[in-house]
Tab-separated table of C-alpha atoms and ligand atoms in Angstrom:
chain	number	residue	atom	x	y	z
N	1	MET	CA	0.000	0.000	0.000
N	2	THR	CA	1.241	3.496	-0.795
N	3	ASN	CA	1.263	6.127	1.863
N	4	LEU	CA	-1.784	7.760	0.306
N	5	GLN	CA	-3.718	4.533	0.137
N	6	GLN	CA	-2.880	3.887	3.762
N	7	ALA	CA	-4.025	7.391	4.723
N	8	PHE	CA	-7.430	6.756	3.124
N	9	SER	CA	-7.779	3.288	4.632
N	10	PRO	CA	-11.298	2.599	5.967
N	11	ASP	CA	-9.847	0.502	8.751
N	12	SER	CA	-7.586	3.169	10.132
N	13	PHE	CA	-10.461	5.658	9.842
N	14	ARG	CA	-12.666	3.370	11.884
N	15	GLN	CA	-9.970	2.916	14.486
N	16	ASN	CA	-9.046	6.603	14.820
N	17	ALA	CA	-12.682	7.625	14.959
N	18	HIS	CA	-13.433	5.163	17.727
N	19	THR	CA	-10.444	6.430	19.655
N	20	LEU	CA	-11.625	10.008	19.314
N	21	VAL	CA	-15.233	9.255	20.219
N	22	ASP	CA	-14.054	7.568	23.413
N	23	LEU	CA	-11.855	10.525	24.305
N	24	LEU	CA	-14.679	12.999	23.655
N	25	ALA	CA	-17.210	10.955	25.624
N	26	ASP	CA	-14.750	10.860	28.540
N	27	TYR	CA	-14.324	14.623	28.213
N	28	LEU	CA	-18.091	15.164	28.306
N	29	GLU	CA	-18.447	12.939	31.334
N	30	SER	CA	-15.662	14.579	33.306
N	31	ALA	CA	-16.893	18.056	32.396
N	32	GLN	CA	-20.442	17.296	33.425
N	33	ASN	CA	-19.606	15.651	36.738
N	34	GLN	CA	-16.903	18.291	37.286
N	35	THR	CA	-14.093	15.848	37.920
N	36	LEU	CA	-12.490	17.871	35.116
N	37	GLU	CA	-11.268	20.724	37.263
N	38	SER	CA	-10.252	23.307	34.746
N	39	VAL	CA	-12.740	25.153	32.583
N	40	ILE	CA	-9.834	26.947	30.959
N	41	PRO	CA	-6.289	25.590	31.282
N	42	TYR	CA	-4.901	29.064	30.787
N	43	GLN	CA	-1.368	29.514	29.466
N	44	GLU	CA	0.343	32.711	28.383
N	45	PRO	CA	0.422	32.976	24.551
N	46	ASP	CA	4.194	32.549	24.269
N	47	ASP	CA	4.183	29.489	26.545
N	48	SER	CA	1.434	27.884	24.527
N	49	LEU	CA	3.299	28.651	21.299
N	50	ALA	CA	6.500	27.146	22.690
N	51	TYR	CA	4.622	24.001	23.699
N	52	TRP	CA	3.192	23.488	20.223
N	53	GLN	CA	6.458	24.358	18.510
N	54	ALA	CA	8.144	21.611	20.497
N	55	ASP	CA	5.307	19.250	19.618
N	56	TYR	CA	5.627	20.146	15.943
N	57	GLU	CA	9.389	19.540	15.994
N	58	GLN	CA	8.688	15.926	16.893
N	59	GLY	CA	7.149	15.385	13.440
N	60	ALA	CA	4.387	12.911	12.580
N	61	GLY	CA	3.483	10.581	15.427
N	62	SER	CA	0.561	9.508	17.550
N	63	ILE	CA	-2.756	11.007	16.485
N	64	GLU	CA	-4.277	9.873	19.761
N	65	GLY	CA	-1.703	11.938	21.622
N	66	PHE	CA	-2.624	14.973	19.561
N	67	PHE	CA	-6.353	14.472	20.189
N	68	LYS	CA	-5.744	14.129	23.917
N	69	LYS	CA	-3.562	17.200	24.211
N	70	THR	CA	-6.018	19.269	22.181
N	71	ILE	CA	-8.880	18.325	24.464
N	72	GLU	CA	-6.797	18.856	27.582
N	73	LYS	CA	-5.417	22.262	26.560
N	74	SER	CA	-8.577	23.819	25.087
N	75	MET	CA	-11.374	25.839	26.637
N	76	HIS	CA	-13.997	23.420	27.977
N	77	LEU	CA	-17.363	24.773	26.932
N	78	HIS	CA	-19.217	21.737	28.242
N	79	HIS	CA	-18.070	22.428	31.787
N	80	PRO	CA	-21.037	23.883	33.703
N	81	ARG	CA	-18.728	26.640	34.969
N	82	TYR	CA	-18.049	27.896	31.455
N	83	MET	CA	-19.892	31.243	31.452
N	84	GLY	CA	-17.735	33.355	29.152
N	85	HIS	CA	-18.253	34.319	25.541
N	86	GLN	CA	-21.450	33.739	23.610
N	87	VAL	CA	-20.473	30.435	22.047
N	88	THR	CA	-22.633	27.385	22.654
N	89	PRO	CA	-21.460	24.072	24.058
N	90	PRO	CA	-22.637	22.142	20.986
N	91	LEU	CA	-25.036	19.256	21.366
N	92	PRO	CA	-23.066	16.020	21.034
N	93	ILE	CA	-25.198	14.932	18.066
N	94	THR	CA	-23.958	17.954	16.110
N	95	ALA	CA	-20.347	16.914	16.637
N	96	ILE	CA	-21.170	13.571	15.104
N	97	ALA	CA	-22.925	15.311	12.218
N	98	SER	CA	-19.810	17.491	11.835
N	99	MET	CA	-17.844	14.356	11.151
N	100	LEU	CA	-20.411	13.391	8.539
N	101	SER	CA	-20.178	16.736	6.761
N	102	GLY	CA	-16.406	16.824	7.227
N	103	LEU	CA	-15.908	13.589	5.402
N	104	LEU	CA	-18.554	14.046	2.696
N	105	ASN	CA	-17.357	17.633	2.123
N	106	ASN	CA	-20.004	18.600	-0.411
N	107	GLY	CA	-19.135	22.180	-1.314
N	108	MET	CA	-22.695	23.525	-1.726
N	109	ALA	CA	-22.196	26.499	-4.058
N	110	VAL	CA	-23.939	24.688	-6.895
N	111	TYR	CA	-26.814	22.275	-6.580
N	112	GLU	CA	-24.842	19.197	-7.643
N	113	MET	CA	-22.345	19.814	-4.840
N	114	GLY	CA	-25.106	20.150	-2.259
N	115	LEU	CA	-27.759	17.607	-3.160
N	116	VAL	CA	-28.685	17.154	0.494
N	117	SER	CA	-27.431	20.309	2.160
N	118	ASN	CA	-29.178	22.763	-0.208
N	119	PRO	CA	-32.681	21.350	0.343
N	120	LEU	CA	-32.026	21.118	4.105
N	121	GLU	CA	-30.874	24.729	4.103
N	122	ARG	CA	-34.129	25.769	2.468
N	123	ILE	CA	-36.219	23.823	4.969
N	124	LEU	CA	-34.330	25.393	7.903
N	125	SER	CA	-34.662	28.886	6.419
N	126	GLU	CA	-38.402	28.396	6.010
N	127	LEU	CA	-38.648	27.204	9.603
N	128	LEU	CA	-36.997	30.407	10.849
N	129	ALA	CA	-38.989	32.610	8.454
N	130	LYS	CA	-42.212	31.189	9.840
N	131	LYS	CA	-41.073	31.702	13.447
N	132	ILE	CA	-40.113	35.302	12.619
N	133	GLY	CA	-43.594	35.870	11.234
N	134	PHE	CA	-42.667	36.329	7.562
N	135	ASN	CA	-45.004	35.032	4.846
N	136	ASN	CA	-44.281	32.725	1.914
N	137	ASN	CA	-42.272	35.369	0.057
N	138	ALA	CA	-39.461	34.991	2.562
N	139	SER	CA	-36.336	32.965	2.027
N	140	GLY	CA	-32.883	32.682	3.475
N	141	ILE	CA	-29.407	31.273	3.448
N	142	LEU	CA	-26.836	29.933	5.845
N	143	THR	CA	-23.477	31.635	5.970
N	144	SER	CA	-20.254	31.655	7.954
N	145	GLY	CA	-21.018	33.676	11.061
N	146	GLY	CA	-22.991	36.680	12.200
N	147	THR	CA	-20.268	39.038	11.076
N	148	LEU	CA	-20.443	37.896	7.471
N	149	ALA	CA	-24.237	37.634	7.626
N	150	ASN	CA	-24.550	41.242	8.820
N	151	LEU	CA	-22.259	42.430	6.024
N	152	THR	CA	-24.339	40.446	3.546
N	153	ALA	CA	-27.541	41.999	4.911
N	154	LEU	CA	-26.128	45.520	4.582
N	155	LEU	CA	-25.042	44.716	1.010
N	156	ALA	CA	-28.586	43.551	0.303
N	157	ALA	CA	-29.897	46.790	1.799
N	158	ARG	CA	-27.620	48.807	-0.464
N	159	ALA	CA	-28.576	46.722	-3.502
N	160	ALA	CA	-32.249	47.340	-2.751
N	161	LYS	CA	-31.842	51.087	-2.288
N	162	THR	CA	-29.126	52.027	-4.854
N	163	ASP	CA	-27.331	50.947	-8.026
N	164	VAL	CA	-23.898	51.051	-6.381
N	165	TRP	CA	-23.093	47.433	-7.248
N	166	GLU	CA	-23.239	48.205	-10.967
N	167	ASP	CA	-22.463	51.916	-11.200
N	168	GLY	CA	-20.422	52.811	-8.122
N	169	THR	CA	-21.291	56.120	-6.481
N	170	ASN	CA	-20.070	59.331	-4.898
N	171	GLU	CA	-23.191	59.549	-2.812
N	172	LYS	CA	-22.630	59.608	0.943
N	173	LEU	CA	-24.548	56.569	2.179
N	174	ALA	CA	-25.241	55.970	5.861
N	175	VAL	CA	-26.602	53.396	8.298
N	176	MET	CA	-28.253	54.091	11.660
N	177	VAL	CA	-27.457	51.800	14.557
N	178	SER	CA	-27.359	51.747	18.369
N	179	GLU	CA	-24.093	52.719	20.035
N	180	GLU	CA	-24.302	49.310	21.723
N	181	ALA	CA	-24.462	47.353	18.446
N	182	HIS	CA	-21.909	44.640	17.751
N	183	TYR	CA	-18.710	46.076	16.264
N	184	CYS	CA	-19.188	44.060	13.073
N	185	ILE	CA	-21.917	46.477	11.924
N	186	ASP	CA	-19.457	49.359	12.121
N	187	ARG	CA	-16.895	47.244	10.317
N	188	ALA	CA	-19.343	46.252	7.569
N	189	ALA	CA	-20.353	49.870	6.951
N	190	ARG	CA	-16.693	50.890	6.693
N	191	ILE	CA	-15.930	48.011	4.313
N	192	MET	CA	-18.776	49.339	2.180
N	193	GLY	CA	-17.098	52.736	1.999
N	194	MET	CA	-19.377	54.649	4.343
N	195	GLY	CA	-16.530	55.878	6.537
N	196	SER	CA	-16.809	56.714	10.205
N	197	GLU	CA	-19.416	59.424	9.601
N	198	GLY	CA	-21.628	57.099	7.587
N	199	ILE	CA	-22.254	54.974	10.632
N	200	ILE	CA	-24.663	56.981	12.731
N	201	LYS	CA	-24.534	55.782	16.315
N	202	ILE	CA	-27.674	56.457	18.313
N	203	PRO	CA	-27.323	56.780	22.102
N	204	THR	CA	-29.005	54.246	24.367
N	205	ASN	CA	-31.313	54.601	27.370
N	206	GLU	CA	-30.727	53.327	30.911
N	207	LYS	CA	-31.618	49.803	29.768
N	208	ARG	CA	-29.017	50.119	27.002
N	209	GLN	CA	-31.634	50.006	24.265
N	210	ILE	CA	-31.446	52.317	21.266
N	211	ARG	CA	-33.215	55.595	22.092
N	212	THR	CA	-36.017	55.568	19.571
N	213	ASP	CA	-37.052	59.075	20.670
N	214	LEU	CA	-33.806	60.344	19.085
N	215	LEU	CA	-34.097	58.582	15.717
N	216	GLU	CA	-35.841	61.473	13.968
N	217	LYS	CA	-33.295	63.996	15.222
N	218	TYR	CA	-30.252	61.944	14.171
N	219	TYR	CA	-31.830	61.149	10.819
N	220	ASN	CA	-32.446	64.835	10.116
N	221	LYS	CA	-28.967	65.800	11.211
N	222	ALA	CA	-27.427	63.249	8.834
N	223	THR	CA	-29.654	64.313	5.968
N	224	GLU	CA	-28.748	67.965	6.499
N	225	LYS	CA	-25.084	66.997	6.307
N	226	GLY	CA	-25.693	65.457	2.884
N	227	PHE	CA	-25.947	61.802	3.878
N	228	ARG	CA	-28.465	59.436	2.408
N	229	VAL	CA	-29.528	57.010	5.122
N	230	ILE	CA	-30.398	53.655	3.567
N	231	CYS	CA	-30.724	51.356	6.535
N	232	ILE	CA	-31.402	51.117	10.264
N	233	VAL	CA	-30.196	48.189	12.363
N	234	GLY	CA	-31.886	46.919	15.531
N	235	SER	CA	-29.960	44.740	18.000
N	236	ALA	CA	-31.659	41.682	19.452
N	237	CYS	CA	-29.911	41.607	21.721
N	238	SER	CA	-26.845	43.810	22.212
N	239	THR	CA	-23.559	42.110	22.949
N	240	SER	CA	-22.240	43.606	26.155
N	241	THR	CA	-25.445	43.759	28.212
N	242	GLY	CA	-27.879	41.583	26.257
N	243	SER	CA	-30.415	44.404	25.801
N	244	TYR	CA	-33.153	43.966	23.198
N	245	ASP	CA	-33.867	47.086	21.132
N	246	ASN	CA	-37.486	48.067	20.576
N	247	LEU	CA	-37.841	46.508	17.138
N	248	ALA	CA	-41.468	47.586	16.652
N	249	GLU	CA	-40.580	51.267	17.005
N	250	ILE	CA	-37.524	50.888	14.792
N	251	GLY	CA	-39.748	49.175	12.225
N	252	ASN	CA	-42.205	52.066	12.237
N	253	PHE	CA	-39.389	54.558	11.805
N	254	ALA	CA	-37.895	52.552	8.922
N	255	GLN	CA	-41.231	52.409	7.185
N	256	LYS	CA	-41.814	56.136	7.551
N	257	HIS	CA	-38.483	56.984	5.879
N	258	ASN	CA	-38.400	54.064	3.472
N	259	LEU	CA	-35.262	52.613	5.072
N	260	TRP	CA	-34.131	49.001	5.014
N	261	PHE	CA	-34.729	47.545	8.478
N	262	HIS	CA	-32.187	44.949	9.493
N	263	ALA	CA	-32.548	43.013	12.768
N	264	ASP	CA	-29.263	41.721	14.148
N	265	GLY	CA	-30.567	38.807	16.170
N	266	ALA	CA	-27.267	36.909	16.045
N	267	HIS	CA	-27.492	36.152	19.745
N	268	GLY	CA	-31.058	36.757	20.920
N	269	GLY	CA	-33.006	36.055	17.732
N	270	ALA	CA	-33.201	32.504	19.054
N	271	VAL	CA	-36.093	33.599	21.304
N	272	ILE	CA	-38.422	33.196	18.312
N	273	PHE	CA	-38.466	29.528	19.321
N	274	SER	CA	-39.848	30.319	22.789
N	275	GLU	CA	-43.476	31.097	23.565
N	276	LYS	CA	-42.292	32.548	26.861
N	277	TYR	CA	-39.661	34.917	25.499
N	278	LYS	CA	-40.539	35.710	21.889
N	279	HIS	CA	-42.222	38.907	23.094
N	280	LYS	CA	-38.697	40.334	23.404
N	281	VAL	CA	-38.493	40.593	19.619
N	282	ILE	CA	-41.968	41.924	18.865
N	283	GLY	CA	-41.623	43.859	15.630
N	284	ILE	CA	-38.988	41.544	14.151
N	285	GLU	CA	-41.566	40.580	11.531
N	286	GLN	CA	-41.332	44.126	10.166
N	287	ALA	CA	-37.639	43.665	9.343
N	288	ASP	CA	-36.424	43.298	5.767
N	289	SER	CA	-33.637	41.004	6.912
N	290	VAL	CA	-32.834	39.088	10.089
N	291	VAL	CA	-29.614	37.421	11.265
N	292	ILE	CA	-29.672	34.535	13.759
N	293	ASP	CA	-26.604	32.550	14.810
N	294	TRP	CA	-27.296	28.847	15.213
N	295	HIS	CA	-23.987	28.618	17.096
N	296	LYS	CA	-25.043	30.866	19.972
N	297	MET	CA	-28.229	29.810	21.775
N	298	LEU	CA	-29.155	27.113	19.283
N	299	MET	CA	-26.497	24.554	20.223
N	300	THR	CA	-24.858	24.099	16.803
N	301	PRO	CA	-21.063	24.149	16.356
N	302	ALA	CA	-19.593	27.343	14.886
N	303	LEU	CA	-20.020	28.662	12.346
N	304	ALA	CA	-23.644	28.406	11.295
N	305	THR	CA	-25.617	31.606	10.767
N	306	ALA	CA	-29.002	32.165	9.198
N	307	LEU	CA	-29.744	35.272	7.160
N	308	ILE	CA	-33.456	35.470	6.414
N	309	PHE	CA	-35.013	37.949	3.965
N	310	LYS	CA	-38.614	39.043	4.052
N	311	ARG	CA	-38.635	39.103	0.250
N	312	ASP	CA	-36.932	36.322	-1.660
N	313	GLU	CA	-35.807	38.611	-4.517
N	314	ASN	CA	-33.631	40.697	-2.193
N	315	SER	CA	-31.417	37.736	-1.499
N	316	PHE	CA	-30.725	37.306	-5.205
N	317	GLN	CA	-29.995	41.009	-5.762
N	318	THR	CA	-27.117	41.090	-3.308
N	319	PHE	CA	-24.410	39.517	-5.435
N	320	GLN	CA	-25.013	39.922	-9.140
N	321	GLN	CA	-21.812	38.322	-10.321
N	322	LYS	CA	-21.551	36.326	-13.497
N	323	ALA	CA	-19.738	33.026	-13.047
N	324	GLN	CA	-20.424	31.004	-16.165
N	325	TYR	CA	-18.488	28.003	-15.022
N	326	LEU	CA	-20.722	27.662	-11.989
N	327	TRP	CA	-24.162	28.605	-13.218
N	328	SER	CA	-25.286	28.525	-16.853
N	329	ASN	CA	-27.995	31.069	-16.113
N	330	GLN	CA	-27.041	33.826	-13.691
N	331	GLU	CA	-30.411	35.562	-13.909
N	332	SER	CA	-32.636	32.726	-12.758
N	333	LYS	CA	-33.638	32.758	-9.116
N	334	ASP	CA	-32.951	29.140	-8.318
N	335	TRP	CA	-32.999	28.499	-4.594
N	336	PHE	CA	-30.882	25.348	-4.923
N	337	ASN	CA	-27.682	27.028	-6.136
N	338	SER	CA	-26.859	28.625	-2.806
N	339	GLY	CA	-23.599	30.219	-3.977
N	340	LYS	CA	-25.570	32.822	-5.935
N	341	ARG	CA	-26.707	34.318	-2.661
N	342	THR	CA	-23.747	33.888	-0.338
N	343	PHE	CA	-20.361	35.494	0.031
N	344	GLU	CA	-18.778	32.055	0.120
N	345	CYS	CA	-18.161	30.020	-2.979
N	346	THR	CA	-17.329	26.641	-1.442
N	347	LYS	CA	-19.327	26.453	1.761
N	348	LEU	CA	-19.576	24.088	4.749
N	349	MET	CA	-22.594	21.772	4.930
N	350	MET	CA	-23.926	23.698	7.939
N	351	SER	CA	-27.508	22.610	7.430
N	352	VAL	CA	-26.570	18.979	8.106
N	353	LYS	CA	-25.436	19.838	11.635
N	354	ILE	CA	-28.555	21.832	12.449
N	355	TYR	CA	-30.876	19.286	10.883
N	356	SER	CA	-29.302	16.555	12.994
N	357	ILE	CA	-30.670	18.341	16.085
N	358	LEU	CA	-34.198	18.329	14.693
N	359	LYS	CA	-33.941	14.653	13.794
N	360	ALA	CA	-32.376	13.533	17.077
N	361	HIS	CA	-34.230	15.750	19.555
N	362	GLY	CA	-37.051	17.626	17.818
N	363	GLU	CA	-37.624	21.374	17.572
N	364	GLN	CA	-38.718	21.619	21.206
N	365	ILE	CA	-35.127	21.442	22.403
N	366	PHE	CA	-34.439	24.946	21.095
N	367	SER	CA	-37.134	26.548	23.226
N	368	GLU	CA	-36.030	24.465	26.225
N	369	ASN	CA	-32.489	25.784	25.892
N	370	VAL	CA	-33.474	29.412	25.305
N	371	GLU	CA	-35.856	29.366	28.272
N	372	TYR	CA	-33.466	27.610	30.614
N	373	LEU	CA	-30.696	30.103	29.863
N	374	HIS	CA	-32.929	33.177	30.176
N	375	ASP	CA	-34.462	31.858	33.428
N	376	LEU	CA	-31.025	31.081	34.819
N	377	ALA	CA	-29.869	34.649	34.187
N	378	GLU	CA	-32.864	35.915	36.146
N	379	LYS	CA	-31.974	33.629	39.034
N	380	PHE	CA	-28.387	34.806	38.897
N	381	ALA	CA	-29.546	38.408	39.127
N	382	VAL	CA	-31.485	37.520	42.276
N	383	LEU	CA	-28.398	35.885	43.798
N	384	VAL	CA	-26.243	38.922	42.986
N	385	LYS	CA	-28.724	41.341	44.523
N	386	ALA	CA	-29.015	39.230	47.660
N	387	ARG	CA	-25.323	39.763	48.433
N	388	LEU	CA	-24.481	43.079	50.007
N	389	ASN	CA	-21.091	43.449	48.362
N	390	PHE	CA	-22.340	42.973	44.826
N	391	GLU	CA	-24.285	45.056	42.356
N	392	LEU	CA	-25.878	44.463	38.972
N	393	ALA	CA	-25.122	46.812	36.074
N	394	ILE	CA	-28.711	46.434	34.882
N	395	GLU	CA	-31.470	43.869	35.226
N	396	PRO	CA	-30.701	41.167	32.647
N	397	GLU	CA	-32.965	40.940	29.619
N	398	SER	CA	-31.343	37.829	28.170
N	399	ASN	CA	-28.804	35.235	29.354
N	400	ILE	CA	-26.082	37.887	29.723
N	401	VAL	CA	-25.476	39.411	33.161
N	402	CYS	CA	-23.076	42.228	34.065
N	403	PHE	CA	-22.253	42.745	37.735
N	404	ARG	CA	-19.398	43.713	40.019
N	405	LEU	CA	-18.029	43.438	43.505
N	406	THR	CA	-18.406	46.738	45.364
N	407	PRO	CA	-16.643	46.902	48.704
N	408	SER	CA	-16.195	50.473	49.892
N	409	ASP	CA	-12.948	52.455	49.764
N	410	THR	CA	-11.522	50.666	46.763
N	411	ASN	CA	-10.844	51.431	43.152
N	412	LEU	CA	-13.638	49.247	41.808
N	413	ASN	CA	-12.310	49.094	38.256
N	414	GLU	CA	-8.917	47.876	39.390
N	415	LEU	CA	-10.446	45.425	41.835
N	416	ASN	CA	-12.864	43.856	39.357
N	417	SER	CA	-10.225	43.649	36.617
N	418	ALA	CA	-7.866	41.955	39.063
N	419	ILE	CA	-10.594	39.490	40.066
N	420	ARG	CA	-11.317	38.573	36.486
N	421	LYS	CA	-7.596	38.105	35.829
N	422	GLN	CA	-7.177	35.818	38.807
N	423	LEU	CA	-10.267	33.788	37.834
N	424	LEU	CA	-8.722	33.297	34.403
N	425	GLN	CA	-5.447	32.113	35.847
N	426	GLU	CA	-7.091	29.764	38.332
N	427	GLY	CA	-9.206	28.381	35.508
N	428	LYS	CA	-12.016	26.964	37.635
N	429	PHE	CA	-14.578	29.326	36.116
N	430	TYR	CA	-14.567	31.198	32.847
N	431	ILE	CA	-16.195	34.618	32.749
N	432	VAL	CA	-15.301	37.839	30.919
N	433	GLN	CA	-15.506	41.550	31.639
N	434	THR	CA	-16.895	44.628	29.953
N	435	THR	CA	-16.719	48.379	30.448
N	436	LEU	CA	-19.962	50.316	30.720
N	437	LYS	CA	-19.721	54.107	30.941
N	438	GLU	CA	-16.130	53.779	32.179
N	439	ASN	CA	-17.004	51.239	34.850
N	440	VAL	CA	-15.539	47.759	34.679
N	441	TYR	CA	-18.088	44.974	35.179
N	442	LEU	CA	-17.712	41.240	35.331
N	443	ARG	CA	-19.825	39.626	32.635
N	444	VAL	CA	-21.275	36.168	32.286
N	445	SER	CA	-23.062	34.700	29.273
N	446	LEU	CA	-24.940	31.687	30.553
N	447	MET	CA	-24.561	29.424	27.536
N	448	ASN	CA	-24.475	26.010	29.136
N	449	PRO	CA	-27.843	24.424	29.974
N	450	LEU	CA	-26.091	22.175	32.507
N	451	THR	CA	-25.035	25.170	34.612
N	452	THR	CA	-27.067	25.331	37.842
N	453	GLU	CA	-27.632	27.770	40.687
N	454	THR	CA	-25.008	25.842	42.667
N	455	ASP	CA	-22.397	26.821	40.059
N	456	LEU	CA	-23.552	30.430	40.190
N	457	ASN	CA	-23.326	30.592	43.964
N	458	ALA	CA	-19.895	28.987	43.800
N	459	LEU	CA	-18.814	31.690	41.341
N	460	LEU	CA	-19.996	34.478	43.637
N	461	ASP	CA	-18.251	32.828	46.605
N	462	GLU	CA	-15.034	32.592	44.621
N	463	ILE	CA	-15.234	36.228	43.537
N	464	GLU	CA	-15.810	37.285	47.110
N	465	ARG	CA	-12.871	35.176	48.283
N	466	ILE	CA	-10.531	36.652	45.658
N	467	GLY	CA	-11.850	40.134	46.437
N	468	ASN	CA	-11.065	39.728	50.134
N	469	GLN	CA	-7.645	38.383	49.312
N	470	ILE	CA	-6.814	41.362	47.092
N	471	PHE	CA	-8.493	43.793	49.449
N	472	GLY	CA	-6.586	42.379	52.383
N	473	GLU	CA	-3.211	42.957	50.737
D	501	PLP	C1	-22.099	37.391	18.147
D	501	PLP	C2	-22.739	38.548	17.495
D	501	PLP	C3	-22.312	38.990	16.233
D	501	PLP	C4	-21.144	38.366	15.516
D	501	PLP	O1	-21.453	37.072	15.097
D	501	PLP	P1	-20.283	35.995	14.802
D	501	PLP	O2	-21.065	34.770	14.500
D	501	PLP	O3	-19.462	35.913	16.036
D	501	PLP	O4	-19.512	36.497	13.625
D	501	PLP	C5	-22.992	40.043	15.656
D	501	PLP	N1	-24.018	40.653	16.287
D	501	PLP	C6	-24.445	40.254	17.497
D	501	PLP	C7	-25.599	40.965	18.131
D	501	PLP	C8	-23.818	39.190	18.146
D	501	PLP	O5	-24.248	38.801	19.364
C-alpha cells in the first residue's frame, strides 16, 4: 500500500474515529460531573506557542496523543462553569454530524455539490422565516457567522436602495445603529465605503436600548449633512449587556423613511423559538432582513448563521456576479444554487449539523435551551442582589449578566479587573468583563444548559474570596 492509500484506509479511519469518540465521551463525562477541574487551562500565549512548537518539531506521530492534548489544553465549553463568551457548548449529536459533513465535504455552491445540504438549508430557512412571522415570500441562506451575515444583509440593503453594485457612487450613504451594536456592523459599513461618519450611532437609554425618541433627530442631522440614510439596524440583543432594542418602534421609523430595516438577532433572535420569550423581539416581523446565529443559543457548532429575507428577490440582488463556469444562467432565481446568494463560494454543509438536532431531539429542544438560559440569568440576578457586596449593572434581559463586587474604599475598576484576571489564571470558572460608561463589570453569558444555581453561587463565593484576598493585601 502506498502512503496515500494507507491514509485513506477505511480501517484506520474506523480505528481513529473510535479512539476520538471515546476521548470525547470521557471529556463530556468529566466536564459534566466536574471531575475535570479546569474550565480553561490558561497559558500565556508565548508558553502555549512554545509548547506546540516543540510538539511540531517531533514530526508525525501519535494522532491519539494529539487528540488528547487538544482536548486537555482547550477551553472546555461543556463544563457547567463555562460562562464566558457567547459560544454554545454544541449538542453532542452535532459533533457527530460534523464528522459526517467533514468527510462528505459537499461544497454547496452549486446544486450538484449540495444535493442534500441545499434542500435542508431551504427547509431550515423556512422554519426560521415562519417563526419570525414572515409570509411565503421569505427565504434565506446559511453563511459563515454573524459578522459575514450582517455584512451580507447591509449589502442587500444597499442593492435594494441604490445601483452602487453596478455603477459605483459618490453619494454619501449611511446606516443608523445603536451605540451598543456589535462592532461588526461598524466594520461592515466601513468596508462598504461609508466611513466613520456614515455609521450613525444612536445613544441608548438606561436599559441600554437604542433611544427611539432620538431617531428622527439623528436622521435629520445626517440628511442635512448630505448623507443618504439607507438602513437602520436593531440589535436583538446587544452584545455587552444583552439588551433587546425596541424593534417595533424601529420598524415604524424605517417604514416612515423608506429605510431598510435589518434586525441583528445573532445572539437573541433565538427567542423566536420560545413562547415565553418571543415577546422580546416583537416587531422583528417588520424587518427586511434578520440574522440569527445557530452557534449561539441554538447549540450548533460554529459557524452556522441564518440570514433570512422578508422578500426572496432581495437575497438574489445582493451579489449579481456572473460566473459562467458555476451557473449557466445567472439571472434565474434558483434556490438550490446557494452560492448565488452567499459570500462564500465553497461552503460548509452547515444545514446537516442543524438538521441533525431536529432529527435527534425535535424542535422543542431549542425553546427548552433558550428558556433555561434566560431563566437562569434571572436567578443569577437575584443571587447577585441578595449579596451586600455585589451590584448588577442592569437587570438582565437575556442570558447575559453584568455585575461587580463593590466593597467600599476601593478602586472598583482595578479590583474587578484583578478578580477577572485571577479567575482566568485559576481556571475553575470562565467569565469575561466589559466596560460600561467607564465602569468595569464582570460579565457572564450563561450558555451552558447544565449550569445550575449551585455553580452560580460557587462563582460568587469565589469572587468574594478573591476580592477579600486582594483587598486584604
Ligand atoms: C455574536 C454577534 C455577532 C457576531 O457574530 P459571529 O457569529 O461571532 O460572527 C454580531 N451581532 C451580534 C448581536 C452578536 O451577538
